[in-house]
mmCIF file of C-alpha atoms in Angstrom:
data_model
loop_
_atom_site.group_PDB
_atom_site.id
_atom_site.type_symbol
_atom_site.label_atom_id
_atom_site.label_comp_id
_atom_site.label_asym_id
_atom_site.label_seq_id
_atom_site.Cartn_x
_atom_site.Cartn_y
_atom_site.Cartn_z
ATOM 1 C CA UNK A 1 -21.531 -3.374 22.975
ATOM 2 C CA UNK A 2 -21.378 -5.368 19.879
ATOM 3 C CA UNK A 3 -17.896 -6.028 18.294
ATOM 4 C CA UNK A 4 -17.553 -4.895 14.705
ATOM 5 C CA UNK A 5 -15.016 -5.960 12.235
ATOM 6 C CA UNK A 6 -14.361 -4.902 8.637
ATOM 7 C CA UNK A 7 -12.950 -7.672 6.483
ATOM 8 C CA UNK A 8 -11.892 -6.654 2.878
ATOM 9 C CA UNK A 9 -12.081 -9.186 0.116
ATOM 10 C CA UNK A 10 -14.410 -11.105 2.443
ATOM 11 C CA UNK A 11 -16.652 -12.780 -0.300
ATOM 12 C CA UNK A 12 -14.644 -15.840 -1.148
ATOM 13 C CA UNK A 13 -11.810 -18.098 -0.235
ATOM 14 C CA UNK A 14 -9.883 -17.256 2.977
ATOM 15 C CA UNK A 15 -11.687 -13.946 3.284
ATOM 16 C CA UNK A 16 -15.079 -15.642 3.516
ATOM 17 C CA UNK A 17 -13.715 -17.957 6.249
ATOM 18 C CA UNK A 18 -12.446 -15.122 8.263
ATOM 19 C CA UNK A 19 -15.943 -13.444 7.896
ATOM 20 C CA UNK A 20 -17.605 -16.641 8.965
ATOM 21 C CA UNK A 21 -15.209 -17.257 12.010
ATOM 22 C CA UNK A 22 -15.593 -13.728 13.289
ATOM 23 C CA UNK A 23 -19.274 -13.761 12.976
ATOM 24 C CA UNK A 24 -19.498 -17.113 14.757
ATOM 25 C CA UNK A 25 -17.708 -15.467 17.549
ATOM 26 C CA UNK A 26 -20.134 -12.589 17.903
ATOM 27 C CA UNK A 27 -18.751 -10.016 15.657
ATOM 28 C CA UNK A 28 -20.917 -7.929 13.472
ATOM 29 C CA UNK A 29 -19.011 -8.146 10.158
ATOM 30 C CA UNK A 30 -18.839 -5.531 7.362
ATOM 31 C CA UNK A 31 -18.097 -7.656 4.240
ATOM 32 C CA UNK A 32 -16.171 -5.656 1.721
ATOM 33 C CA UNK A 33 -16.092 -6.950 -1.819
ATOM 34 C CA UNK A 34 -14.895 -5.453 -5.207
ATOM 35 C CA UNK A 35 -16.382 -7.638 -7.997
ATOM 36 C CA UNK A 36 -17.775 -10.776 -6.171
ATOM 37 C CA UNK A 37 -21.115 -9.240 -5.553
ATOM 38 C CA UNK A 38 -23.187 -12.309 -5.964
ATOM 39 C CA UNK A 39 -20.955 -14.292 -3.439
ATOM 40 C CA UNK A 40 -20.993 -11.490 -0.949
ATOM 41 C CA UNK A 41 -24.747 -11.131 -1.058
ATOM 42 C CA UNK A 42 -25.252 -14.934 -0.613
ATOM 43 C CA UNK A 43 -22.829 -14.936 2.270
ATOM 44 C CA UNK A 44 -24.344 -12.020 3.931
ATOM 45 C CA UNK A 45 -27.935 -13.544 3.583
ATOM 46 C CA UNK A 46 -26.744 -16.550 5.271
ATOM 47 C CA UNK A 47 -25.135 -14.762 8.268
ATOM 48 C CA UNK A 48 -28.000 -12.365 8.642
ATOM 49 C CA UNK A 49 -30.413 -15.583 8.666
ATOM 50 C CA UNK A 50 -28.410 -16.691 11.641
ATOM 51 C CA UNK A 51 -28.275 -13.342 13.413
ATOM 52 C CA UNK A 52 -30.375 -10.445 11.912
ATOM 53 C CA UNK A 53 -28.475 -7.387 10.934
ATOM 54 C CA UNK A 54 -25.028 -8.881 11.727
ATOM 55 C CA UNK A 55 -23.306 -8.708 8.249
ATOM 56 C CA UNK A 56 -23.298 -5.717 5.960
ATOM 57 C CA UNK A 57 -21.845 -6.194 2.492
ATOM 58 C CA UNK A 58 -20.177 -3.135 0.984
ATOM 59 C CA UNK A 59 -18.754 -2.726 -2.491
ATOM 60 C CA UNK A 60 -15.513 -0.644 -3.122
ATOM 61 C CA UNK A 61 -12.460 -0.763 -5.282
ATOM 62 C CA UNK A 62 -9.634 -0.148 -2.955
ATOM 63 C CA UNK A 63 -7.282 1.056 -5.593
ATOM 64 C CA UNK A 64 -9.399 4.296 -5.902
ATOM 65 C CA UNK A 65 -8.764 6.540 -2.962
ATOM 66 C CA UNK A 66 -12.289 8.156 -3.519
ATOM 67 C CA UNK A 67 -13.884 4.690 -2.765
ATOM 68 C CA UNK A 68 -11.953 4.319 0.544
ATOM 69 C CA UNK A 69 -13.576 7.376 1.911
ATOM 70 C CA UNK A 70 -17.032 6.408 0.897
ATOM 71 C CA UNK A 71 -16.469 2.855 2.431
ATOM 72 C CA UNK A 72 -15.371 4.477 5.691
ATOM 73 C CA UNK A 73 -18.290 6.816 5.864
ATOM 74 C CA UNK A 74 -20.793 4.020 4.917
ATOM 75 C CA UNK A 75 -19.339 1.956 8.058
ATOM 76 C CA UNK A 76 -19.588 5.209 10.232
ATOM 77 C CA UNK A 77 -23.098 5.575 9.217
ATOM 78 C CA UNK A 78 -23.938 2.183 10.771
ATOM 79 C CA UNK A 79 -21.744 2.153 13.999
ATOM 80 C CA UNK A 80 -19.709 4.422 16.158
ATOM 81 C CA UNK A 81 -16.382 2.461 15.769
ATOM 82 C CA UNK A 82 -14.724 -0.742 14.748
ATOM 83 C CA UNK A 83 -12.856 -3.349 16.751
ATOM 84 C CA UNK A 84 -10.950 -4.914 13.866
ATOM 85 C CA UNK A 85 -9.936 -4.091 10.462
ATOM 86 C CA UNK A 86 -8.569 -7.072 8.385
ATOM 87 C CA UNK A 87 -6.762 -6.128 5.386
ATOM 88 C CA UNK A 88 -7.366 -9.418 3.279
ATOM 89 C CA UNK A 89 -7.915 -8.117 -0.304
ATOM 90 C CA UNK A 90 -5.123 -8.783 -2.533
ATOM 91 C CA UNK A 91 -3.937 -8.879 -6.104
ATOM 92 C CA UNK A 92 -1.771 -11.813 -7.500
ATOM 93 C CA UNK A 93 -0.208 -11.904 -10.891
ATOM 94 C CA UNK A 94 3.132 -12.582 -12.404
ATOM 95 C CA UNK A 95 5.403 -9.675 -13.295
ATOM 96 C CA UNK A 96 8.576 -11.095 -14.895
ATOM 97 C CA UNK A 97 11.236 -8.258 -14.812
ATOM 98 C CA UNK A 98 11.886 -8.759 -18.442
ATOM 99 C CA UNK A 99 8.322 -7.957 -19.383
ATOM 100 C CA UNK A 100 6.642 -6.129 -16.591
ATOM 101 C CA UNK A 101 4.907 -2.875 -17.471
ATOM 102 C CA UNK A 102 4.402 0.163 -15.360
ATOM 103 C CA UNK A 103 0.800 -0.539 -15.253
ATOM 104 C CA UNK A 104 1.266 -4.150 -14.132
ATOM 105 C CA UNK A 105 3.791 -3.072 -11.399
ATOM 106 C CA UNK A 106 1.488 -0.426 -10.190
ATOM 107 C CA UNK A 107 -1.489 -2.875 -10.192
ATOM 108 C CA UNK A 108 0.332 -5.115 -7.699
ATOM 109 C CA UNK A 109 1.432 -2.173 -5.335
ATOM 110 C CA UNK A 110 -2.153 -0.582 -5.488
ATOM 111 C CA UNK A 111 -3.790 -3.860 -4.496
ATOM 112 C CA UNK A 112 -1.423 -5.087 -1.861
ATOM 113 C CA UNK A 113 0.103 -2.047 -0.328
ATOM 114 C CA UNK A 114 -1.329 1.319 -1.394
ATOM 115 C CA UNK A 115 -4.968 0.141 -0.993
ATOM 116 C CA UNK A 116 -4.401 -1.196 2.670
ATOM 117 C CA UNK A 117 -2.230 1.858 3.584
ATOM 118 C CA UNK A 118 -4.983 4.517 2.711
ATOM 119 C CA UNK A 119 -7.804 2.165 3.989
ATOM 120 C CA UNK A 120 -6.152 2.224 7.397
ATOM 121 C CA UNK A 121 -5.869 5.938 7.219
ATOM 122 C CA UNK A 122 -9.564 6.281 6.260
ATOM 123 C CA UNK A 123 -10.596 4.008 9.190
ATOM 124 C CA UNK A 124 -8.354 5.571 11.852
ATOM 125 C CA UNK A 125 -11.169 7.554 13.603
ATOM 126 C CA UNK A 126 -13.390 4.460 13.825
ATOM 127 C CA UNK A 127 -10.390 2.252 15.049
ATOM 128 C CA UNK A 128 -9.447 4.939 17.582
ATOM 129 C CA UNK A 129 -13.024 5.179 18.963
ATOM 130 C CA UNK A 130 -12.824 1.611 20.146
ATOM 131 C CA UNK A 131 -8.914 1.018 20.587
ATOM 132 C CA UNK A 132 -9.138 -1.322 17.781
ATOM 133 C CA UNK A 133 -6.867 -3.926 15.963
ATOM 134 C CA UNK A 134 -5.544 -4.115 12.507
ATOM 135 C CA UNK A 135 -4.557 -7.444 10.991
ATOM 136 C CA UNK A 136 -2.848 -7.486 7.770
ATOM 137 C CA UNK A 137 -2.847 -10.684 5.482
ATOM 138 C CA UNK A 138 0.743 -11.078 4.124
ATOM 139 C CA UNK A 139 2.386 -14.029 2.618
ATOM 140 C CA UNK A 140 5.192 -16.387 3.485
ATOM 141 C CA UNK A 141 6.668 -15.625 0.024
ATOM 142 C CA UNK A 142 7.906 -12.265 1.465
ATOM 143 C CA UNK A 143 10.755 -14.261 2.957
ATOM 144 C CA UNK A 144 10.976 -16.935 0.266
ATOM 145 C CA UNK A 145 10.070 -15.374 -3.007
ATOM 146 C CA UNK A 146 7.977 -16.962 -5.845
ATOM 147 C CA UNK A 147 9.651 -16.835 -9.135
ATOM 148 C CA UNK A 148 8.259 -14.083 -11.617
ATOM 149 C CA UNK A 149 6.051 -12.524 -8.887
ATOM 150 C CA UNK A 150 8.451 -9.947 -7.872
ATOM 151 C CA UNK A 151 6.085 -6.966 -7.706
ATOM 152 C CA UNK A 152 3.634 -9.116 -5.608
ATOM 153 C CA UNK A 153 6.351 -10.029 -3.279
ATOM 154 C CA UNK A 154 7.741 -6.626 -3.070
ATOM 155 C CA UNK A 155 4.217 -5.143 -2.233
ATOM 156 C CA UNK A 156 3.613 -7.820 0.479
ATOM 157 C CA UNK A 157 7.037 -7.084 1.918
ATOM 158 C CA UNK A 158 6.042 -3.483 2.014
ATOM 159 C CA UNK A 159 2.841 -4.420 3.836
ATOM 160 C CA UNK A 160 4.954 -6.417 6.496
ATOM 161 C CA UNK A 161 7.155 -3.408 6.930
ATOM 162 C CA UNK A 162 3.989 -1.123 7.278
ATOM 163 C CA UNK A 163 2.593 -3.568 9.801
ATOM 164 C CA UNK A 164 5.744 -3.077 12.102
ATOM 165 C CA UNK A 165 5.995 0.631 11.478
ATOM 166 C CA UNK A 166 2.231 1.254 12.263
ATOM 167 C CA UNK A 167 2.509 -0.737 15.400
ATOM 168 C CA UNK A 168 5.022 1.833 16.664
ATOM 169 C CA UNK A 169 3.056 4.837 15.359
ATOM 170 C CA UNK A 170 -0.532 3.824 16.439
ATOM 171 C CA UNK A 171 0.345 2.310 19.781
ATOM 172 C CA UNK A 172 -0.801 2.223 22.518
ATOM 173 C CA UNK A 173 -4.275 2.653 21.357
ATOM 174 C CA UNK A 174 -4.301 0.409 18.182
ATOM 175 C CA UNK A 175 -2.518 -2.745 17.683
ATOM 176 C CA UNK A 176 -1.209 -3.767 14.388
ATOM 177 C CA UNK A 177 -0.247 -7.302 13.467
ATOM 178 C CA UNK A 178 0.064 -9.596 10.257
ATOM 179 C CA UNK A 179 -0.680 -13.071 9.350
ATOM 180 C CA UNK A 180 1.462 -14.826 6.616
ATOM 181 C CA UNK A 181 -0.403 -17.785 5.063
ATOM 182 C CA UNK A 182 1.694 -20.506 3.544
ATOM 183 C CA UNK A 183 0.156 -23.314 1.373
ATOM 184 C CA UNK A 184 -3.610 -23.027 2.283
ATOM 185 C CA UNK A 185 -5.502 -22.703 -0.949
ATOM 186 C CA UNK A 186 -3.702 -22.837 -4.393
ATOM 187 C CA UNK A 187 -4.033 -19.628 -6.157
ATOM 188 C CA UNK A 188 -6.741 -19.318 -8.770
ATOM 189 C CA UNK A 189 -5.413 -19.035 -12.367
ATOM 190 C CA UNK A 190 -1.729 -19.498 -11.411
ATOM 191 C CA UNK A 191 -0.994 -22.812 -12.881
ATOM 192 C CA UNK A 192 2.372 -21.335 -14.162
ATOM 193 C CA UNK A 193 3.492 -20.765 -10.585
ATOM 194 C CA UNK A 194 1.740 -23.872 -8.920
ATOM 195 C CA UNK A 195 1.879 -26.706 -11.578
ATOM 196 C CA UNK A 196 1.169 -30.236 -10.200
ATOM 197 C CA UNK A 197 4.889 -30.967 -9.580
ATOM 198 C CA UNK A 198 5.165 -27.718 -7.738
ATOM 199 C CA UNK A 199 2.328 -28.566 -5.487
ATOM 200 C CA UNK A 200 3.535 -32.083 -4.715
ATOM 201 C CA UNK A 201 6.881 -30.529 -3.775
ATOM 202 C CA UNK A 202 5.153 -27.958 -1.638
ATOM 203 C CA UNK A 203 3.311 -30.509 0.445
ATOM 204 C CA UNK A 204 6.338 -32.871 0.552
ATOM 205 C CA UNK A 205 8.525 -30.078 2.061
ATOM 206 C CA UNK A 206 5.838 -29.039 4.653
ATOM 207 C CA UNK A 207 6.771 -30.458 8.143
ATOM 208 C CA UNK A 208 2.979 -31.170 8.808
ATOM 209 C CA UNK A 209 2.698 -32.912 5.224
ATOM 210 C CA UNK A 210 -0.494 -31.374 4.198
ATOM 211 C CA UNK A 211 -1.988 -28.115 3.060
ATOM 212 C CA UNK A 212 -3.453 -25.843 5.644
ATOM 213 C CA UNK A 213 -7.080 -24.645 5.702
ATOM 214 C CA UNK A 214 -8.704 -21.276 5.544
ATOM 215 C CA UNK A 215 -9.895 -21.823 9.126
ATOM 216 C CA UNK A 216 -6.316 -21.874 10.182
ATOM 217 C CA UNK A 217 -5.914 -18.232 9.079
ATOM 218 C CA UNK A 218 -9.336 -17.179 10.559
ATOM 219 C CA UNK A 219 -8.535 -18.515 13.874
ATOM 220 C CA UNK A 220 -5.050 -16.856 14.009
ATOM 221 C CA UNK A 221 -6.866 -13.386 13.038
ATOM 222 C CA UNK A 222 -9.318 -14.025 15.868
ATOM 223 C CA UNK A 223 -6.463 -14.739 18.248
ATOM 224 C CA UNK A 224 -4.702 -11.610 17.408
ATOM 225 C CA UNK A 225 -7.844 -9.550 17.616
ATOM 226 C CA UNK A 226 -9.152 -10.905 20.917
ATOM 227 C CA UNK A 227 -6.651 -12.829 22.904
ATOM 228 C CA UNK A 228 -3.310 -11.172 22.176
ATOM 229 C CA UNK A 229 -3.377 -8.076 24.169
ATOM 230 C CA UNK A 230 0.377 -7.599 24.540
ATOM 231 C CA UNK A 231 1.272 -8.629 20.908
ATOM 232 C CA UNK A 232 1.732 -5.864 18.314
ATOM 233 C CA UNK A 233 3.987 -5.481 15.356
ATOM 234 C CA UNK A 234 4.360 -9.187 14.714
ATOM 235 C CA UNK A 235 3.800 -11.186 11.598
ATOM 236 C CA UNK A 236 2.781 -14.786 12.281
ATOM 237 C CA UNK A 237 3.514 -17.386 9.583
ATOM 238 C CA UNK A 238 0.770 -19.970 9.482
ATOM 239 C CA UNK A 239 2.429 -22.427 7.025
ATOM 240 C CA UNK A 240 2.732 -25.947 8.718
ATOM 241 C CA UNK A 241 6.310 -25.238 9.368
ATOM 242 C CA UNK A 242 7.259 -24.979 5.612
ATOM 243 C CA UNK A 243 9.446 -22.099 5.852
ATOM 244 C CA UNK A 244 11.690 -24.000 8.295
ATOM 245 C CA UNK A 245 12.664 -26.290 5.537
ATOM 246 C CA UNK A 246 13.257 -23.796 2.808
#
């Protein structure tokens, strides 16, 4: 029986590497995207050229609950269950406490906590059908906050707590774990948080003295999904040891 994975935000950056790595390890991948349609279609074509009908791109806005049910039903129309759900889609914007609006705060919670929560709920029947896995992509800034990104950090901290809570609630049938990337790719459009001096300090304070690569996250996701049968409720930092020096 083919293994099936759903990867949210799978069109670009770390998400696309997770999709490629799972595909290269014989998963059929549902590639979710919100607005990166061209990139999603291109990646799907590349993977389907390698193995026909092995990558299904599906669009949804995960901040709208109605879209989640439609996404889950679309997946159910193509398979009888899923082996892995990777909650990778995320929002990343500054929300200084002095100027943050309710809308800005809600946007960070919707993208990083509410969306994953209700997506998991929508996919529970498909996960239970195969005793599947959930891997949530979190962030090392949960433990070492990034200035002015308080709502983002709070939402990711909630996702870390949800990971542990659902590991208790959904076991023994479904395992739930998290991966917390450190400095892998610099955020897009975030020069205020990661100017050149900050980037140099970040690398200098990392014991491995370099940035990580998206494949480092993808390999950890695959490990948790396929080789970690007695691990649940854990959040693994993939950060080159940087959190040890902070």
